[in-house]
mmCIF file of N, CA and C in Angstrom:
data_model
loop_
_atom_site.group_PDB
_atom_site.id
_atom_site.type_symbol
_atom_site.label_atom_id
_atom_site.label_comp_id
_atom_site.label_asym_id
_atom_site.label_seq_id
_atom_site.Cartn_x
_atom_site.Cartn_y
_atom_site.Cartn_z
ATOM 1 N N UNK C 1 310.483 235.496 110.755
ATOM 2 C CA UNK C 1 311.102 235.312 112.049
ATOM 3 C C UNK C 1 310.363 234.210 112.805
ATOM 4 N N UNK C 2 311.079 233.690 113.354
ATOM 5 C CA UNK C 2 310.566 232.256 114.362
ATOM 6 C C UNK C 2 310.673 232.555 115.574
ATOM 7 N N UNK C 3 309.200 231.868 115.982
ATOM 8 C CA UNK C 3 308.755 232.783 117.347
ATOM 9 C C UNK C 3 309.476 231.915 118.435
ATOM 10 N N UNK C 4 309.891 232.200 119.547
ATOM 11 C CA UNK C 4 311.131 232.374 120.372
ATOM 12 C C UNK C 4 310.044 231.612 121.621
ATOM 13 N N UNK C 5 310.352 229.685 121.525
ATOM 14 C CA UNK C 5 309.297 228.924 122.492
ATOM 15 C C UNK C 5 309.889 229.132 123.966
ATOM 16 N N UNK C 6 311.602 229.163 124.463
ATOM 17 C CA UNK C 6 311.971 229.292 125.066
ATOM 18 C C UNK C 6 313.167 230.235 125.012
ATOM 19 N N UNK C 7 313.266 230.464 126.721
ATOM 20 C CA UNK C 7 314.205 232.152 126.819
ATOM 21 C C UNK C 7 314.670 231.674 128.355
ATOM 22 N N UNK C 8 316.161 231.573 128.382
ATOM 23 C CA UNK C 8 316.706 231.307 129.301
ATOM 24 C C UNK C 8 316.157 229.939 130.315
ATOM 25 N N UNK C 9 315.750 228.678 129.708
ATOM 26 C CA UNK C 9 315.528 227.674 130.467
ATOM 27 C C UNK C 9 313.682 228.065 130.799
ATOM 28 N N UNK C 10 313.570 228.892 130.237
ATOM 29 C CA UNK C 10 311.961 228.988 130.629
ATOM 30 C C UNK C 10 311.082 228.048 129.259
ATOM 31 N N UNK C 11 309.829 228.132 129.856
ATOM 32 C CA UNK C 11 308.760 227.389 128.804
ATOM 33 C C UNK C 11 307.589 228.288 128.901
ATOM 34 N N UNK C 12 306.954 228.437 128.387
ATOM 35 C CA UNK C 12 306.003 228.690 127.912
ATOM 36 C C UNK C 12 304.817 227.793 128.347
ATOM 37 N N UNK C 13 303.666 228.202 129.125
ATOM 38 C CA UNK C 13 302.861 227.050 130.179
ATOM 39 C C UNK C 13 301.493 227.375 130.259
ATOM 40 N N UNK C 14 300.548 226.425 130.298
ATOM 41 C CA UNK C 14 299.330 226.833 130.398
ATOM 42 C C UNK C 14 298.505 225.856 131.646
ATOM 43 N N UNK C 15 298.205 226.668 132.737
ATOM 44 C CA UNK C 15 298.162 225.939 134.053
ATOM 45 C C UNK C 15 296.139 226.251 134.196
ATOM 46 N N UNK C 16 295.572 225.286 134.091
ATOM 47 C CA UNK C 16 294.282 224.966 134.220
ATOM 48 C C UNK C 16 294.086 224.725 135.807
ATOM 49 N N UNK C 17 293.383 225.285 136.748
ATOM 50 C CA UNK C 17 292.934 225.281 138.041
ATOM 51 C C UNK C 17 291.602 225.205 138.246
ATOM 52 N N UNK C 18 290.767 224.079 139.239
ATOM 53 C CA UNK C 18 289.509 223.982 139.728
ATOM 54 C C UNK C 18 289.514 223.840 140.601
ATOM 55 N N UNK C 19 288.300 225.204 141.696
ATOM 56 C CA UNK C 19 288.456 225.021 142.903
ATOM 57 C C UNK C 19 287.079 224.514 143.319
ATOM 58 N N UNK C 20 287.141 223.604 144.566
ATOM 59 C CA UNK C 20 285.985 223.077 144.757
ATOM 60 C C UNK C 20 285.405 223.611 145.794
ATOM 61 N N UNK C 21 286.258 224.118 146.522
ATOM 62 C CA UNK C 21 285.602 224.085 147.536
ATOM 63 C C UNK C 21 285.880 225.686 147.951
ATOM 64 N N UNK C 22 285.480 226.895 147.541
ATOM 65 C CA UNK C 22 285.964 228.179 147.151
ATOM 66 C C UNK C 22 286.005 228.905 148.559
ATOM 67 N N UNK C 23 284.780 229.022 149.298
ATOM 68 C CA UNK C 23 285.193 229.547 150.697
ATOM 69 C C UNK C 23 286.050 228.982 151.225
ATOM 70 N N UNK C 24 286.500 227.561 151.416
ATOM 71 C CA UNK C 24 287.810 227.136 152.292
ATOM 72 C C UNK C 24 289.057 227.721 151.211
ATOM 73 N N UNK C 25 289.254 227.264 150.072
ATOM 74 C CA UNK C 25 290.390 227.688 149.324
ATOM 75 C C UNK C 25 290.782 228.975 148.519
ATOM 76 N N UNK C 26 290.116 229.415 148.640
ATOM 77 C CA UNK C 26 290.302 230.789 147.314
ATOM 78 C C UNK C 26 291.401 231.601 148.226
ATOM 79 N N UNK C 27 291.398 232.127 149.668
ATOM 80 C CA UNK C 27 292.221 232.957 150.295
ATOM 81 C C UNK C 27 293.884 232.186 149.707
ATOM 82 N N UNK C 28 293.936 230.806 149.942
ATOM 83 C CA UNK C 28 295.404 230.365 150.113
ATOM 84 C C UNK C 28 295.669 230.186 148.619
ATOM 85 N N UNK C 29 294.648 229.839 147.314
ATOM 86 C CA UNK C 29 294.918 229.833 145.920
ATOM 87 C C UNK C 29 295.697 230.850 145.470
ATOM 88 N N UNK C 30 294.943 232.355 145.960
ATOM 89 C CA UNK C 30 294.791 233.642 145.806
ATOM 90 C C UNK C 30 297.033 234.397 146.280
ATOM 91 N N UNK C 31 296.707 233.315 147.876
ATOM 92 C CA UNK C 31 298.382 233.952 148.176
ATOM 93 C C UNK C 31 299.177 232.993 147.503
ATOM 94 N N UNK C 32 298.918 232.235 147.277
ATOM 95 C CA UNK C 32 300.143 231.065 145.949
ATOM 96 C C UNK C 32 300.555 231.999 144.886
ATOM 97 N N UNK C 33 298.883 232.309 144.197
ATOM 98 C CA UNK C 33 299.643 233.148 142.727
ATOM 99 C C UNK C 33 299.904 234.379 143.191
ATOM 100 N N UNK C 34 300.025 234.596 143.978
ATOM 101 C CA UNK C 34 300.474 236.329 144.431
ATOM 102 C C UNK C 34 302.228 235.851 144.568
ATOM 103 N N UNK C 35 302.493 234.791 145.094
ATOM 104 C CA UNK C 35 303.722 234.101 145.467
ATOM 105 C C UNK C 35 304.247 234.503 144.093
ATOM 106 N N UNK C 36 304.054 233.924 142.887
ATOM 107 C CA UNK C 36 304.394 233.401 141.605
ATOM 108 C C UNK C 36 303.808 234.415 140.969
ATOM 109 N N UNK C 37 303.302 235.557 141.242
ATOM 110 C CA UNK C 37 303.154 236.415 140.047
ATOM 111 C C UNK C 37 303.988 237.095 139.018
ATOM 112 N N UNK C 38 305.423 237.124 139.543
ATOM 113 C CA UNK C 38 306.291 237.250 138.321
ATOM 114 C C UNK C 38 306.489 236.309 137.131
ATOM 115 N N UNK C 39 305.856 235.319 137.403
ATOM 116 C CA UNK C 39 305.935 233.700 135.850
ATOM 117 C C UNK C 39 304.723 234.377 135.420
ATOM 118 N N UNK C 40 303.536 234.410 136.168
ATOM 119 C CA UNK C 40 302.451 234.759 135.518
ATOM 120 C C UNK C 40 302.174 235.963 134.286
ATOM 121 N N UNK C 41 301.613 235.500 133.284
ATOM 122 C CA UNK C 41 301.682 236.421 132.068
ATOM 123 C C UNK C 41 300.297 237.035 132.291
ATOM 124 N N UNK C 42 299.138 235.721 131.948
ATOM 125 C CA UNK C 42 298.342 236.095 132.294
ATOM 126 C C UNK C 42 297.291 235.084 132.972
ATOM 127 N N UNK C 43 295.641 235.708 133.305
ATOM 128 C CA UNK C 43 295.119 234.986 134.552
ATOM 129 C C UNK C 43 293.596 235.598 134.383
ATOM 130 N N UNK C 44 292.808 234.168 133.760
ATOM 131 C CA UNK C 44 291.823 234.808 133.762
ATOM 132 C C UNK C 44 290.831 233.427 134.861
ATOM 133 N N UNK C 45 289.832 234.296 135.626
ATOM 134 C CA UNK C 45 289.312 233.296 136.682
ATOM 135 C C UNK C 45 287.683 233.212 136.174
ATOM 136 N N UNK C 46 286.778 232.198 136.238
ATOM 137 C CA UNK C 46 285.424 231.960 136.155
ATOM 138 C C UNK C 46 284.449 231.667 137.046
ATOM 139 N N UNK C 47 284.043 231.774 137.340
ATOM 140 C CA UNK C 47 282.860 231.488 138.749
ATOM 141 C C UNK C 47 282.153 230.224 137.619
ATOM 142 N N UNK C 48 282.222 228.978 138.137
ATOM 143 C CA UNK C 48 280.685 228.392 136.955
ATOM 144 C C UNK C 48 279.830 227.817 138.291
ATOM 145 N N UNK C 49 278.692 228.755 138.519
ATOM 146 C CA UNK C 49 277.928 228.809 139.011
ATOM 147 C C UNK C 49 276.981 227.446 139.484
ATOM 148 N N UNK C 50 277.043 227.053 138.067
ATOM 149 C CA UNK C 50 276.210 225.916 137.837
ATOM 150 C C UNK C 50 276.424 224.343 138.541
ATOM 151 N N UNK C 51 277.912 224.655 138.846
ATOM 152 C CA UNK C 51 278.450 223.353 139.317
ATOM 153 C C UNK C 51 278.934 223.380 140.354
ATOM 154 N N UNK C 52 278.765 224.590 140.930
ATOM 155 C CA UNK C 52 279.257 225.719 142.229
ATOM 156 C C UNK C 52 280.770 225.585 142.265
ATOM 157 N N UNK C 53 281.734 225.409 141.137
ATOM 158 C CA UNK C 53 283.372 225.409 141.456
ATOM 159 C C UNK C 53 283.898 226.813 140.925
ATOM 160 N N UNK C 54 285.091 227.362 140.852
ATOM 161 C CA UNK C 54 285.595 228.131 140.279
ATOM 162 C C UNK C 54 286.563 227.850 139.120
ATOM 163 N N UNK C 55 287.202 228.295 137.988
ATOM 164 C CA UNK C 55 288.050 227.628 137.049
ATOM 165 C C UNK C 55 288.964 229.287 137.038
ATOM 166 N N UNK C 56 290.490 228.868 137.197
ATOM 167 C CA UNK C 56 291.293 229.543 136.807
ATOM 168 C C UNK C 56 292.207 229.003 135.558
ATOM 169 N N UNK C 57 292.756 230.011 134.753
ATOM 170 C CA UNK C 57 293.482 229.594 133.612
ATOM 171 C C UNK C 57 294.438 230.476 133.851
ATOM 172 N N UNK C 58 295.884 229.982 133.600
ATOM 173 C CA UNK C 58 297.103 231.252 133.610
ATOM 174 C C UNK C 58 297.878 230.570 132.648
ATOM 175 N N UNK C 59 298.464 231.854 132.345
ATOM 176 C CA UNK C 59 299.808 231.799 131.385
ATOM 177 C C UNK C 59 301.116 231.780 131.788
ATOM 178 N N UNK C 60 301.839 231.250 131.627
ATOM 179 C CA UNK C 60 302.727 231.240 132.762
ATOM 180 C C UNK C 60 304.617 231.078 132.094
ATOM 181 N N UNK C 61 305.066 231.788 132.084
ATOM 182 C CA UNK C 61 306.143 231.923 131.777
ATOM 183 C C UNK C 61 307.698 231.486 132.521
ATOM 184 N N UNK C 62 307.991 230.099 132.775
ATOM 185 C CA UNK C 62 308.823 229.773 133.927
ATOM 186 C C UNK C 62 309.359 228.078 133.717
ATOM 187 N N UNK C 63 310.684 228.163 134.198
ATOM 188 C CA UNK C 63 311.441 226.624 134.265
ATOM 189 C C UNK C 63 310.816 225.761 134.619
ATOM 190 N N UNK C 64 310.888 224.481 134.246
ATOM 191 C CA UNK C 64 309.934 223.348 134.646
ATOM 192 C C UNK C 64 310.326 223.109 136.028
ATOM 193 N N UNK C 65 311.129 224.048 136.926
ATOM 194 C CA UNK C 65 311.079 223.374 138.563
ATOM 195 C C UNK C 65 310.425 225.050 139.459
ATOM 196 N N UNK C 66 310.143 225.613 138.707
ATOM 197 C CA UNK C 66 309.048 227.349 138.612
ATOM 198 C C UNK C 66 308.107 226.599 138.326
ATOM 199 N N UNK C 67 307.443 226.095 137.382
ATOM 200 C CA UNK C 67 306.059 225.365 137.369
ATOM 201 C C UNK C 67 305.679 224.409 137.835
ATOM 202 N N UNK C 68 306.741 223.465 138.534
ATOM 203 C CA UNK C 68 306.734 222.381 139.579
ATOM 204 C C UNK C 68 305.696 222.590 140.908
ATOM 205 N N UNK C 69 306.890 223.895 141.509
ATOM 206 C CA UNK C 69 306.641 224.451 142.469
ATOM 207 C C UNK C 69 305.557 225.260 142.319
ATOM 208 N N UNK C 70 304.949 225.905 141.785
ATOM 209 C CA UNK C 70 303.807 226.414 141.407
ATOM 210 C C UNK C 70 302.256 225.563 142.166
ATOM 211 N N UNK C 71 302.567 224.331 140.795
ATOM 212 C CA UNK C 71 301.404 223.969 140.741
ATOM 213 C C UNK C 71 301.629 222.834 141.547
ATOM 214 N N UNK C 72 302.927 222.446 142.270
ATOM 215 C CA UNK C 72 303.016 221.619 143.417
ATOM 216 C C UNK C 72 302.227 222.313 144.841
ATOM 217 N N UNK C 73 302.125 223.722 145.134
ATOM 218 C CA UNK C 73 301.756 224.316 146.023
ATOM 219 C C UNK C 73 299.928 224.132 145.892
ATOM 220 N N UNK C 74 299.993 224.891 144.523
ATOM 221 C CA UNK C 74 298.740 224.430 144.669
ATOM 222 C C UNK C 74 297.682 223.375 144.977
ATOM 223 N N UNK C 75 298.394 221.893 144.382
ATOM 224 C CA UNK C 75 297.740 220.827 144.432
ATOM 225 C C UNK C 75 297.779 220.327 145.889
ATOM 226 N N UNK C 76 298.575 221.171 146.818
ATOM 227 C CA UNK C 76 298.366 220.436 147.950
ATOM 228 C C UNK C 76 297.334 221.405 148.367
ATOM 229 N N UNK C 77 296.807 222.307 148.201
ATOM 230 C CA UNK C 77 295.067 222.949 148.912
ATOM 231 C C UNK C 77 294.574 222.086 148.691
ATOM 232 N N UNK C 78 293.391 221.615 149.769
ATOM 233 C CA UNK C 78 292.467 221.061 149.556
ATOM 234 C C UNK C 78 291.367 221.893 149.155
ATOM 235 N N UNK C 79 290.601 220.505 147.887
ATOM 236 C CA UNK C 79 289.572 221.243 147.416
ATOM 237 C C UNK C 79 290.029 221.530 146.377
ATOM 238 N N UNK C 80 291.313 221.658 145.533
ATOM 239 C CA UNK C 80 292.113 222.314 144.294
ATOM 240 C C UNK C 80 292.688 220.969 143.602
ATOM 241 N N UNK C 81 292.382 221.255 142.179
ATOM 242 C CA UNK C 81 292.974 220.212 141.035
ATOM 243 C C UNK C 81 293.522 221.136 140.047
ATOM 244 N N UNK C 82 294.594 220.409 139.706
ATOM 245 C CA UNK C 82 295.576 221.414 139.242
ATOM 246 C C UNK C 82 295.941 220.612 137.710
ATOM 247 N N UNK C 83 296.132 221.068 136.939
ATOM 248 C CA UNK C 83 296.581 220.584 135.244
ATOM 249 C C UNK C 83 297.228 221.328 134.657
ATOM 250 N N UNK C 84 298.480 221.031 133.909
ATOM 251 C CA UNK C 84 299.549 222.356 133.347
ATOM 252 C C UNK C 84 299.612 221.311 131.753
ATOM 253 N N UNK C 85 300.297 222.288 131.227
ATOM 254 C CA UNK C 85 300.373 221.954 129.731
ATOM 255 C C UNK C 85 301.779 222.748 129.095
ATOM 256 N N UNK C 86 303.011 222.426 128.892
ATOM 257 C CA UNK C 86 303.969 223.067 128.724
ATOM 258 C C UNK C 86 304.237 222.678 127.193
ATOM 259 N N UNK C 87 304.781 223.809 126.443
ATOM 260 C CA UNK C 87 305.300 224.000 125.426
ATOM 261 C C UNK C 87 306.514 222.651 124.963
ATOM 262 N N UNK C 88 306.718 223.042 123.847
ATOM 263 C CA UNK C 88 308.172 221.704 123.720
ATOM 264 C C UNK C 88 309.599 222.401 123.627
#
């Protein structure tokens, strides 16, 4: 059986997030993906200490104008860089 890349206009997405500046941004990062938690599959977040930023990774299940808007919201926080990677 052949695994099933898309389902009703959706893709299959992998959305890379760095926050820089975590006390100003994490509250409004935090209500974005709460916005979009139905695309979200999954969501794993990192503190890297070392460089004082945060790194989020999600999975993300949604139309390329669902992941537009997504990671269009996001990239306008300041302090937030945003990178997606969609299926074919």
């Amino acid at each position: 059986m052949k695994p099933v890349m898309t389902t009703g206009g959706k893709r299959l997405s992998v959305v890379g997030i760095i926050v820089f500046e975590r006390e100003k941004s994490a509250v409004r990062v935090n209500e974005i993906l709460s916005r979009f938690s139905e695309l979200i599959i999954g969501r794993m977040g990192i503190p890297y200490r070392e460089r004082g930023i945060s790194v989020i990774a999600l999975i993300v299940d949604a139309t390329t104008d669902e992941l537009g808007a997504l990671t269009g919201q996001l990239g306008r926080v300041p302090g937030v860089k945003v990178k997606s990677a969609v299926t074919a």
